XYZ file of C-alpha atoms in Angstrom:
368
model
C 25.484 2.568 25.069
C 23.175 -0.183 26.251
C 21.355 -2.145 23.562
C 19.348 -5.348 23.258
C 20.164 -7.698 20.438
C 20.708 -11.242 19.238
C 23.999 -13.063 18.719
C 23.029 -15.682 16.123
C 26.249 -17.708 16.290
C 25.673 -18.263 20.017
C 21.856 -18.268 19.818
C 21.798 -15.630 22.544
C 19.442 -12.739 23.271
C 21.511 -10.319 25.297
C 21.944 -6.869 26.817
C 24.895 -5.503 24.851
C 27.344 -2.629 24.821
C 26.850 -0.807 21.525
C 28.947 2.080 20.172
C 27.462 5.555 20.483
C 26.565 6.874 17.018
C 27.872 10.020 15.353
C 26.714 11.954 12.314
C 28.644 10.858 9.224
C 26.879 12.992 6.617
C 25.199 16.390 6.548
C 21.698 14.979 5.946
C 21.701 12.884 9.101
C 19.945 13.330 12.433
C 20.961 11.957 15.842
C 18.001 10.776 17.875
C 17.530 9.885 21.521
C 15.382 6.765 21.720
C 12.229 7.156 23.815
C 10.035 4.117 23.058
C 10.508 0.858 21.159
C 7.584 -1.477 20.529
C 7.887 -5.251 20.893
C 6.272 -7.223 18.085
C 6.017 -10.761 16.756
C 8.926 -10.157 14.375
C 11.234 -9.333 17.296
C 10.163 -12.464 19.116
C 10.653 -14.615 15.999
C 14.159 -13.222 15.489
C 14.866 -14.303 19.067
C 14.120 -17.902 18.004
C 16.849 -17.514 15.334
C 14.702 -18.470 12.336
C 15.950 -15.237 10.687
C 17.644 -11.970 11.609
C 21.032 -11.107 10.092
C 23.671 -8.866 11.707
C 25.346 -6.137 9.666
C 28.568 -7.056 7.903
C 31.435 -7.056 10.372
C 29.216 -7.494 13.439
C 28.459 -10.704 15.307
C 25.236 -9.249 16.747
C 22.062 -7.517 15.537
C 20.474 -4.774 17.637
C 16.728 -5.423 17.668
C 13.799 -3.002 17.374
C 12.038 -1.533 14.340
C 9.008 0.190 15.928
C 10.395 3.330 17.539
C 9.804 6.862 18.708
C 12.640 9.239 19.450
C 13.558 12.878 19.996
C 16.044 14.790 17.877
C 19.216 15.799 19.729
C 21.473 16.806 16.812
C 20.974 17.703 13.147
C 23.368 17.829 10.218
C 23.992 20.993 8.226
C 21.749 19.895 5.329
C 18.752 18.814 7.433
C 15.835 20.976 6.330
C 12.649 19.999 8.150
C 13.693 18.769 11.590
C 15.199 20.549 14.578
C 16.497 19.629 18.011
C 13.605 18.701 20.290
C 11.308 17.338 17.565
C 9.695 13.945 18.059
C 10.213 11.514 15.175
C 9.432 7.962 14.105
C 11.849 6.123 11.784
C 10.984 3.761 8.959
C 12.453 0.269 8.630
C 13.582 -0.686 5.139
C 16.489 0.868 3.235
C 16.866 0.631 -0.555
C 19.155 -1.692 -2.437
C 22.005 -0.149 -4.422
C 21.178 -1.722 -7.776
C 20.483 1.042 -10.345
C 18.123 -1.230 -12.279
C 15.744 -1.437 -9.282
C 13.264 1.224 -10.305
C 11.376 0.953 -7.018
C 14.390 1.715 -4.836
C 15.554 4.474 -7.173
C 12.091 6.032 -6.795
C 12.220 5.798 -2.978
C 9.735 2.913 -2.852
C 12.053 0.337 -1.315
C 9.080 -1.575 0.050
C 8.616 -2.695 -3.591
C 12.311 -3.590 -4.064
C 12.850 -5.815 -7.122
C 16.181 -7.359 -6.104
C 15.617 -8.388 -2.489
C 18.950 -6.784 -1.576
C 17.388 -4.179 0.724
C 18.358 -3.971 4.396
C 16.006 -3.464 7.338
C 16.675 -1.822 10.686
C 16.578 -4.401 13.457
C 15.800 -7.255 11.059
C 18.208 -7.666 8.167
C 21.840 -6.515 8.028
C 21.292 -3.207 9.844
C 21.089 -2.479 13.564
C 17.711 -1.515 14.986
C 16.474 1.012 17.505
C 16.508 -0.919 20.787
C 19.370 1.203 22.071
C 19.831 4.578 23.709
C 20.504 6.616 20.554
C 20.564 6.163 16.803
C 21.540 8.142 13.722
C 19.313 8.240 10.661
C 19.028 10.168 7.394
C 16.301 12.792 7.546
C 14.360 11.225 4.655
C 13.683 8.122 6.765
C 12.190 10.072 9.680
C 8.631 11.351 10.082
C 7.854 14.215 12.445
C 5.363 13.618 15.244
C 3.251 16.334 16.933
C 3.898 16.578 20.687
C 0.347 15.515 21.562
C 1.055 12.066 20.061
C 4.220 11.475 22.065
C 2.645 8.556 23.977
C 1.072 6.911 20.903
C 3.515 7.410 18.049
C 5.482 4.234 18.782
C 2.502 2.516 17.111
C 2.977 4.404 13.842
C 5.110 1.696 12.211
C 2.608 -1.159 12.715
C -0.191 1.159 11.574
C 1.700 1.841 8.326
C 1.008 -1.779 7.381
C -2.690 -0.936 7.248
C -2.071 2.416 5.570
C -0.165 0.831 2.707
C -2.536 -2.137 2.507
C -5.575 0.107 2.157
C -3.827 2.299 -0.413
C -3.170 -0.807 -2.506
C -6.751 -2.021 -2.060
C -8.145 1.313 -3.206
C -5.838 1.321 -6.229
C -7.107 -2.140 -7.172
C -10.727 -1.202 -6.586
C -10.481 1.823 -8.825
C -11.279 -0.795 -11.500
C -14.969 -0.518 -10.527
C -17.442 1.959 -8.964
C -16.660 0.634 -5.497
C -17.263 3.834 -3.559
C -19.465 6.883 -4.087
C -17.316 9.875 -5.107
C -16.923 12.317 -2.238
C -17.846 9.788 0.447
C -15.562 7.830 2.732
C -14.010 5.048 0.621
C -15.601 2.336 2.758
C -19.028 3.872 3.280
C -21.720 1.198 3.025
C -19.169 -1.597 2.567
C -18.271 -4.484 4.870
C -14.756 -5.183 6.170
C -13.549 -8.183 8.154
C -10.336 -7.935 10.156
C -8.769 -11.277 11.052
C -6.954 -11.146 14.382
C -7.177 -8.917 17.449
C -3.509 -8.249 18.084
C -2.112 -4.723 17.740
C -2.017 -4.835 13.924
C -5.594 -6.112 13.855
C -6.871 -3.555 16.352
C -5.157 -0.667 14.564
C -6.472 -2.047 11.264
C -10.002 -2.152 12.672
C -9.696 1.475 13.767
C -8.546 2.363 10.253
C -11.528 0.494 8.764
C -13.988 2.427 10.905
C -12.369 5.786 10.108
C -12.639 4.853 6.418
C -16.379 4.212 6.856
C -16.557 0.394 6.678
C -18.983 -1.683 8.702
C -16.231 -3.455 10.609
C -16.116 -6.992 12.015
C -13.143 -8.496 13.844
C -12.812 -12.269 13.568
C -10.465 -13.664 16.180
C -9.824 -16.773 18.256
C -10.746 -15.989 21.856
C -14.361 -16.101 22.882
C -15.990 -12.921 24.184
C -16.069 -11.388 26.665
C -12.370 -10.577 26.816
C -10.396 -7.303 27.019
C -9.658 -7.132 23.285
C -13.282 -7.757 22.396
C -14.351 -5.052 24.859
C -11.883 -2.583 23.330
C -13.081 -3.313 19.796
C -16.759 -3.120 20.713
C -16.080 0.265 22.361
C -14.950 1.744 19.028
C -17.912 0.373 17.062
C -16.501 -2.871 15.632
C -18.321 -6.166 16.086
C -16.160 -8.887 17.620
C -16.785 -12.492 16.506
C -14.922 -15.578 17.753
C -13.861 -18.159 15.180
C -14.317 -20.764 17.921
C -18.032 -20.026 17.878
C -18.764 -18.870 14.327
C -17.524 -20.654 11.192
C -16.336 -18.677 8.151
C -19.542 -19.605 6.290
C -21.622 -18.368 9.223
C -19.497 -15.218 9.346
C -20.269 -14.493 5.686
C -23.971 -15.139 6.237
C -23.957 -12.693 9.157
C -21.899 -9.959 7.502
C -23.327 -10.129 3.994
C -21.055 -9.481 1.041
C -17.526 -9.220 2.469
C -16.017 -6.372 0.466
C -12.616 -6.262 2.154
C -10.594 -8.547 4.404
C -7.611 -7.257 6.380
C -5.652 -10.304 7.546
C -3.530 -9.689 10.657
C -2.954 -13.111 12.155
C -0.401 -14.996 10.019
C -2.183 -18.341 10.419
C -2.819 -19.937 7.033
C -5.713 -22.181 8.045
C -7.844 -19.323 9.380
C -6.731 -16.850 6.718
C -7.555 -19.075 3.754
C -10.850 -20.194 5.276
C -11.917 -16.539 5.262
C -10.513 -16.011 1.769
C -12.933 -18.758 0.717
C -15.892 -16.541 1.744
C -14.615 -13.231 0.347
C -17.489 -11.523 -1.424
C -18.211 -10.464 -4.971
C -15.602 -7.968 -6.264
C -13.849 -8.241 -2.883
C -10.225 -7.480 -2.092
C -8.133 -9.381 0.447
C -5.080 -7.845 2.143
C -2.487 -10.270 3.524
C -0.155 -8.861 6.203
C 0.848 -11.932 8.241
C 3.907 -14.081 7.598
C 3.443 -17.771 8.524
C 6.254 -19.759 10.065
C 8.766 -21.092 7.517
C 7.757 -24.382 5.887
C 4.251 -24.303 7.368
C 1.825 -26.530 5.455
C -1.965 -26.605 5.330
C -4.504 -28.362 3.148
C -6.170 -25.696 1.015
C -8.999 -26.188 -1.459
C -7.160 -24.436 -4.266
C -9.787 -25.229 -6.892
C -12.563 -23.481 -4.986
C -10.333 -20.463 -4.295
C -9.372 -20.141 -7.946
C -13.006 -20.498 -9.031
C -14.085 -17.738 -6.623
C -11.318 -15.373 -7.678
C -12.221 -15.705 -11.345
C -16.007 -15.714 -11.152
C -16.263 -13.108 -8.384
C -13.595 -10.723 -9.741
C -11.636 -10.906 -6.506
C -8.155 -9.520 -5.846
C -5.513 -10.494 -3.282
C -2.622 -8.213 -2.295
C 0.222 -8.459 0.177
C 1.710 -5.533 2.051
C 5.081 -5.134 3.727
C 6.783 -2.099 5.282
C 5.738 1.307 4.034
C 6.657 4.437 2.106
C 6.856 7.970 3.553
C 3.225 8.663 2.667
C 2.134 5.685 4.771
C 4.036 7.028 7.782
C 2.468 10.465 7.339
C -0.985 8.844 7.065
C -0.292 6.741 10.163
C 0.569 9.812 12.229
C -2.569 11.571 10.973
C -4.740 8.548 11.766
C -3.269 8.150 15.250
C -4.397 11.721 15.843
C -7.886 10.807 14.588
C -7.979 7.695 16.777
C -6.982 9.809 19.776
C -9.748 12.299 19.003
C -12.441 9.620 18.606
C -11.388 6.968 21.095
C -8.813 8.343 23.574
C -9.308 5.588 26.138
C -9.299 2.774 23.566
C -6.162 3.871 21.705
C -4.319 4.448 24.982
C -5.197 0.921 26.091
C -3.614 -0.689 23.017
C -0.293 -0.135 24.801
C -0.552 -2.696 27.584
C 2.594 -1.745 29.447
C 5.812 0.260 29.399
C 8.943 -1.479 30.635
C 12.611 -0.723 31.180
C 15.382 -2.040 28.925
C 16.325 -4.522 31.648
C 12.957 -6.269 31.153
C 13.966 -7.311 27.635
C 14.219 -11.046 28.341
C 10.664 -11.524 29.593
C 9.313 -9.370 26.757
C 11.228 -11.107 23.967
C 11.438 -14.739 25.020
C 8.865 -15.042 27.809
C 5.181 -15.730 27.330
C 3.482 -13.084 25.196
C 1.021 -11.009 27.223
C -1.179 -7.976 26.651
C -1.607 -6.217 23.319
C 1.377 -3.953 22.638
C 4.293 -3.876 25.073
C 6.830 -1.077 24.855
C 10.363 -0.599 26.151
C 10.589 2.994 27.366
C 14.043 4.449 27.782
C 12.628 6.987 30.224
C 11.313 4.155 32.465
């Protein structure tokens, strides 16, 4: 089969010939790949700062945001059938029996660090014509979300992040019982890329007054999209973090989706009383910034603040992501459709992975 991957020893990004997969256990499913999203992680792997091939292979097939259609099921597969649409998860558990998280199926909280990740670490990804996966790592997708479900994996970052935030905030009467968890509260999303836009949609569905704080000055297409769903777009070129806080009021929640430490920590400095801050971005290795650590520590203590990080997601987060994509489609069909900037063929891989980044979310479609 055709596949796109990296050959780290040669520092090459290449169109490869990859062996066609077969079922090797009764709980597995063979899937025809339909869509694979391109994200910042894929592009970073193509600069060879990380990305490890599986043992015995000199290349790593890329792609961890995917949508496919079932073409074969093993004898012990219970909930999927041929023809179903599915999205796969990314991380697989370590084999250490002392890792309680992996034993419990929560490999996103792995204790040992010996997990593997499809398309990222020691396991081939989905940027190929077919793949085989255990049923437990697949989430079914209703047919009406066929064109959107490739965005489920990046949305799971928000789903898990918000679940953690709500668990933390159960320490206080943060929300009125029976209401939306964010009703009457203020959320700031940092960044207007796909993770930021999907996070802003999640904030609004959860009832937050939602502000997106990003670099480019309005008007611009991302600002227009966000304003169309009811978020307020604010440029950090025009408005300082202190001015942002004065405009918003008490910032109850921050969803960081930019991976730039200077901007992220400047906003952390204005997080409100009892606020919670969700980090999702990963800065470049060895990046350094001057941070006023004393002021941050003082705020966290005196304002009862909490900071959490979120990576990958559990099955519940994938199920929530599919449900929320359906809600986004119901509320904002034009806006959610426009998050996908373009669909391209596999042969366009080079411009998508190593060329200049354009648009919001670009997708390789195997039907293209």
